[in-house]
XYZ file of C-alpha atoms in Angstrom:
268
model
C -13.857 45.594 120.297
C -17.004 46.672 121.889
C -19.799 46.706 124.805
C -23.185 47.336 123.331
C -26.975 48.096 125.372
C -30.161 45.475 123.740
C -34.110 46.594 124.978
C -35.914 46.516 122.373
C -37.088 42.521 120.843
C -37.690 44.754 117.000
C -33.350 45.425 117.698
C -32.515 44.462 114.288
C -29.575 41.962 115.647
C -31.369 40.827 117.480
C -33.863 39.516 115.125
C -31.883 38.167 112.822
C -29.656 36.170 115.774
C -33.281 35.337 116.692
C -33.529 33.450 112.830
C -30.679 31.378 113.835
C -33.140 28.573 115.234
C -34.311 28.051 112.170
C -31.454 25.357 110.113
C -32.542 27.014 106.424
C -30.990 30.354 108.625
C -27.747 29.109 110.308
C -26.441 28.344 106.823
C -26.952 31.480 105.761
C -25.700 32.565 108.032
C -22.769 30.074 109.365
C -23.338 30.547 112.774
C -25.121 29.247 115.263
C -26.424 29.233 118.715
C -25.971 28.616 122.193
C -27.286 28.806 125.331
C -26.212 29.127 129.264
C -23.043 29.399 131.135
C -21.841 26.343 131.222
C -21.390 25.398 128.362
C -20.136 29.587 126.905
C -17.675 28.564 129.295
C -17.395 24.307 127.981
C -16.992 26.707 125.085
C -13.319 29.500 126.370
C -12.050 26.627 128.018
C -11.961 24.464 124.377
C -10.906 28.072 122.960
C -13.943 28.965 121.206
C -15.477 32.213 121.256
C -18.994 33.784 121.031
C -18.912 36.580 117.586
C -21.459 37.757 119.730
C -21.808 37.574 123.799
C -25.214 38.986 125.063
C -25.784 39.137 128.666
C -28.534 39.357 131.197
C -29.616 41.658 133.599
C -26.769 39.525 136.487
C -24.737 40.452 133.856
C -21.011 39.901 134.413
C -20.870 39.283 138.199
C -19.754 35.375 138.158
C -16.569 35.764 137.908
C -16.890 33.267 135.100
C -19.449 35.278 133.249
C -17.005 37.408 133.582
C -14.115 36.397 132.660
C -16.478 34.726 128.700
C -17.112 38.662 128.803
C -13.083 39.806 128.274
C -12.130 36.855 127.099
C -14.975 37.931 123.964
C -14.211 41.505 124.379
C -10.340 40.604 123.588
C -11.003 37.810 120.726
C -12.621 41.437 119.150
C -15.873 40.244 119.596
C -18.947 41.806 120.688
C -20.451 41.535 123.958
C -24.607 42.508 124.114
C -25.758 43.892 127.518
C -30.127 43.093 127.537
C -32.593 41.920 128.914
C -34.180 38.425 130.180
C -37.676 39.306 127.517
C -34.856 39.035 124.462
C -33.221 36.137 125.848
C -36.216 35.205 125.818
C -36.508 35.140 122.110
C -32.670 34.458 120.943
C -33.196 31.340 122.740
C -37.030 30.136 122.387
C -37.903 29.778 126.556
C -39.674 31.348 128.905
C -36.972 30.973 131.735
C -34.262 32.058 129.085
C -30.331 31.531 131.026
C -28.531 34.965 131.434
C -26.442 33.590 129.031
C -26.547 33.474 124.831
C -23.753 33.207 122.524
C -23.724 33.066 118.408
C -20.801 31.479 117.347
C -19.841 30.097 114.573
C -20.530 27.171 112.409
C -17.275 24.295 112.219
C -17.398 23.354 109.009
C -14.837 19.915 109.608
C -14.597 17.411 106.573
C -13.203 14.639 107.226
C -10.585 14.674 105.060
C -9.763 17.528 108.222
C -9.881 14.529 110.479
C -6.625 12.528 112.382
C -7.520 9.170 112.823
C -4.800 8.540 114.672
C -5.822 11.795 116.914
C -7.878 8.962 119.607
C -8.415 4.829 120.184
C -12.323 5.777 119.893
C -13.650 7.852 117.299
C -18.467 7.322 117.375
C -20.674 7.005 113.943
C -24.517 7.147 113.864
C -26.249 7.221 111.057
C -29.366 8.735 110.779
C -29.478 10.375 114.132
C -33.304 11.988 114.335
C -32.736 12.441 118.287
C -31.358 16.466 119.306
C -31.385 15.032 122.847
C -29.760 11.314 121.419
C -26.806 13.492 119.662
C -26.564 15.203 122.829
C -25.513 12.426 124.345
C -24.293 11.143 121.981
C -21.523 13.703 122.262
C -21.627 13.933 125.595
C -20.097 9.674 125.862
C -17.550 11.237 123.178
C -16.114 13.387 125.516
C -15.979 11.537 128.788
C -14.719 8.830 126.770
C -11.983 10.415 125.260
C -12.919 9.704 121.720
C -12.256 11.381 118.355
C -14.900 12.503 117.520
C -18.715 11.640 116.521
C -19.174 10.904 111.872
C -23.331 11.615 111.766
C -24.074 10.245 108.332
C -27.548 10.858 105.915
C -29.632 12.643 106.805
C -29.227 12.976 110.525
C -30.359 16.008 112.467
C -29.167 19.354 112.850
C -26.177 19.232 115.476
C -26.276 23.061 115.521
C -30.244 22.931 116.868
C -30.512 24.539 119.383
C -32.730 21.225 120.609
C -29.040 19.547 120.215
C -26.402 21.998 121.398
C -28.292 22.240 124.664
C -28.079 18.601 125.243
C -24.659 17.950 124.598
C -24.498 20.846 127.444
C -21.116 21.926 126.445
C -19.486 18.442 124.216
C -20.577 20.082 120.202
C -17.769 22.352 121.287
C -14.929 19.189 123.043
C -16.020 17.155 120.638
C -14.818 17.210 116.488
C -18.195 16.535 114.608
C -18.009 15.840 111.121
C -21.330 15.735 108.456
C -21.033 12.886 105.790
C -22.710 10.290 103.349
C -22.301 6.497 103.976
C -20.664 7.275 99.667
C -17.822 9.547 101.125
C -17.366 7.600 104.219
C -16.496 3.981 103.549
C -13.861 4.333 101.372
C -13.103 7.790 104.186
C -12.639 5.234 106.496
C -10.667 1.930 104.381
C -8.074 4.503 102.727
C -6.512 4.055 106.376
C -6.400 2.131 109.744
C -9.546 1.598 111.506
C -12.406 -0.554 112.497
C -15.274 -0.542 111.468
C -17.635 -1.692 114.300
C -21.583 -2.030 114.128
C -24.387 -2.965 116.889
C -26.689 -4.597 114.192
C -28.580 -8.468 115.500
C -28.075 -10.355 112.781
C -26.841 -14.314 112.288
C -22.539 -13.810 113.407
C -23.620 -11.391 115.074
C -21.248 -11.243 118.729
C -21.012 -10.894 121.734
C -19.866 -6.978 122.261
C -17.733 -8.293 124.983
C -16.156 -11.153 123.524
C -14.709 -9.411 120.619
C -11.131 -7.210 120.954
C -10.926 -4.305 119.388
C -8.039 -2.630 117.224
C -7.276 0.884 117.677
C -8.986 3.424 116.408
C -11.950 1.685 116.702
C -15.210 3.428 115.478
C -18.402 2.011 116.335
C -21.212 2.405 113.908
C -24.948 3.492 115.815
C -27.917 3.090 113.449
C -31.867 4.859 112.723
C -33.156 4.813 116.527
C -36.470 3.242 115.111
C -35.176 0.821 111.924
C -30.822 0.348 112.839
C -28.291 0.381 110.790
C -29.373 -0.516 107.173
C -28.227 -4.340 106.012
C -25.456 -3.049 103.333
C -24.372 -1.194 106.132
C -23.705 -3.282 108.518
C -22.303 -5.719 106.109
C -19.503 -3.153 104.824
C -18.882 -2.935 108.843
C -15.082 -5.433 110.212
C -17.181 -6.386 113.613
C -20.464 -6.906 113.897
C -21.324 -7.587 118.175
C -24.803 -6.790 119.910
C -24.955 -6.080 124.014
C -27.360 -9.589 125.374
C -30.557 -8.040 126.994
C -31.490 -9.526 129.731
C -36.075 -8.273 129.631
C -38.249 -8.234 127.799
C -37.308 -4.964 126.119
C -35.914 -6.031 122.327
C -33.229 -3.015 122.183
C -30.930 -0.129 123.787
C -32.044 3.460 123.253
C -29.223 4.478 120.114
C -27.445 6.784 122.551
C -27.158 4.241 124.960
C -25.904 1.380 122.563
C -23.154 3.576 121.771
C -22.017 4.442 125.140
C -22.489 1.104 125.564
C -20.116 -0.117 122.780
C -17.467 3.327 123.923
C -16.705 2.633 127.417
C -16.483 -1.093 126.114
C -13.562 0.048 123.913
C -11.717 2.586 126.697
C -11.766 -0.226 129.432
C -9.643 -3.043 127.013
C -7.825 -0.123 126.213
C -7.279 0.385 130.151
C -6.852 -3.038 130.821
């Protein structure tokens, strides 16, 4: 439990933490970086505190920052009083926010999930865009989903861009990374309906279906959609009506539309 001033960009800890912007270093360290008081506060309220908390010159003058500092120190973390230049080095942004936290990367697996903990689960296959990933996490938080399961070669959810786009939902949603070959047997070993967003001959209107809990909403890659074999393995294949000239929705938007339809049915 300590508080340390660091003002040199060549400080060894600063150099080490700066490398967390690269995936291989995040994997090696088992750590990731999150910036901003709002995101750090969401983490604190979810019971997650940083190992290191870098704090700008304004320090803990804000009540939420003061609470974050106190809880970090009480949990055995280290608070680093630092400069805007160092915060920019860490975040990669010229106008870095006054708080940057270094957090442990969760190692949750499919076996750790309690599928009965929530009626809705989100599943994304080969999701590439960090912004879409962040939006899906926020959607999951909004509808009370159990979490997000990322399949195959999806973008790294702990990249700075994805964490930033999640607006704190990276800490409130359970997140699992798995292969399709692992996911499908796990799903079939217990209750759960797999619903794929898919354009095909047997695809139904998404509002014409009554969804059974827990519902696993499967969304495909942004440009290629789902592989045909994945769609065929689903219990239901659904689509949203497209009234204009566009032939599809953004992957994160389609997921949100589906999630709210399932939520509305549960509420009704």
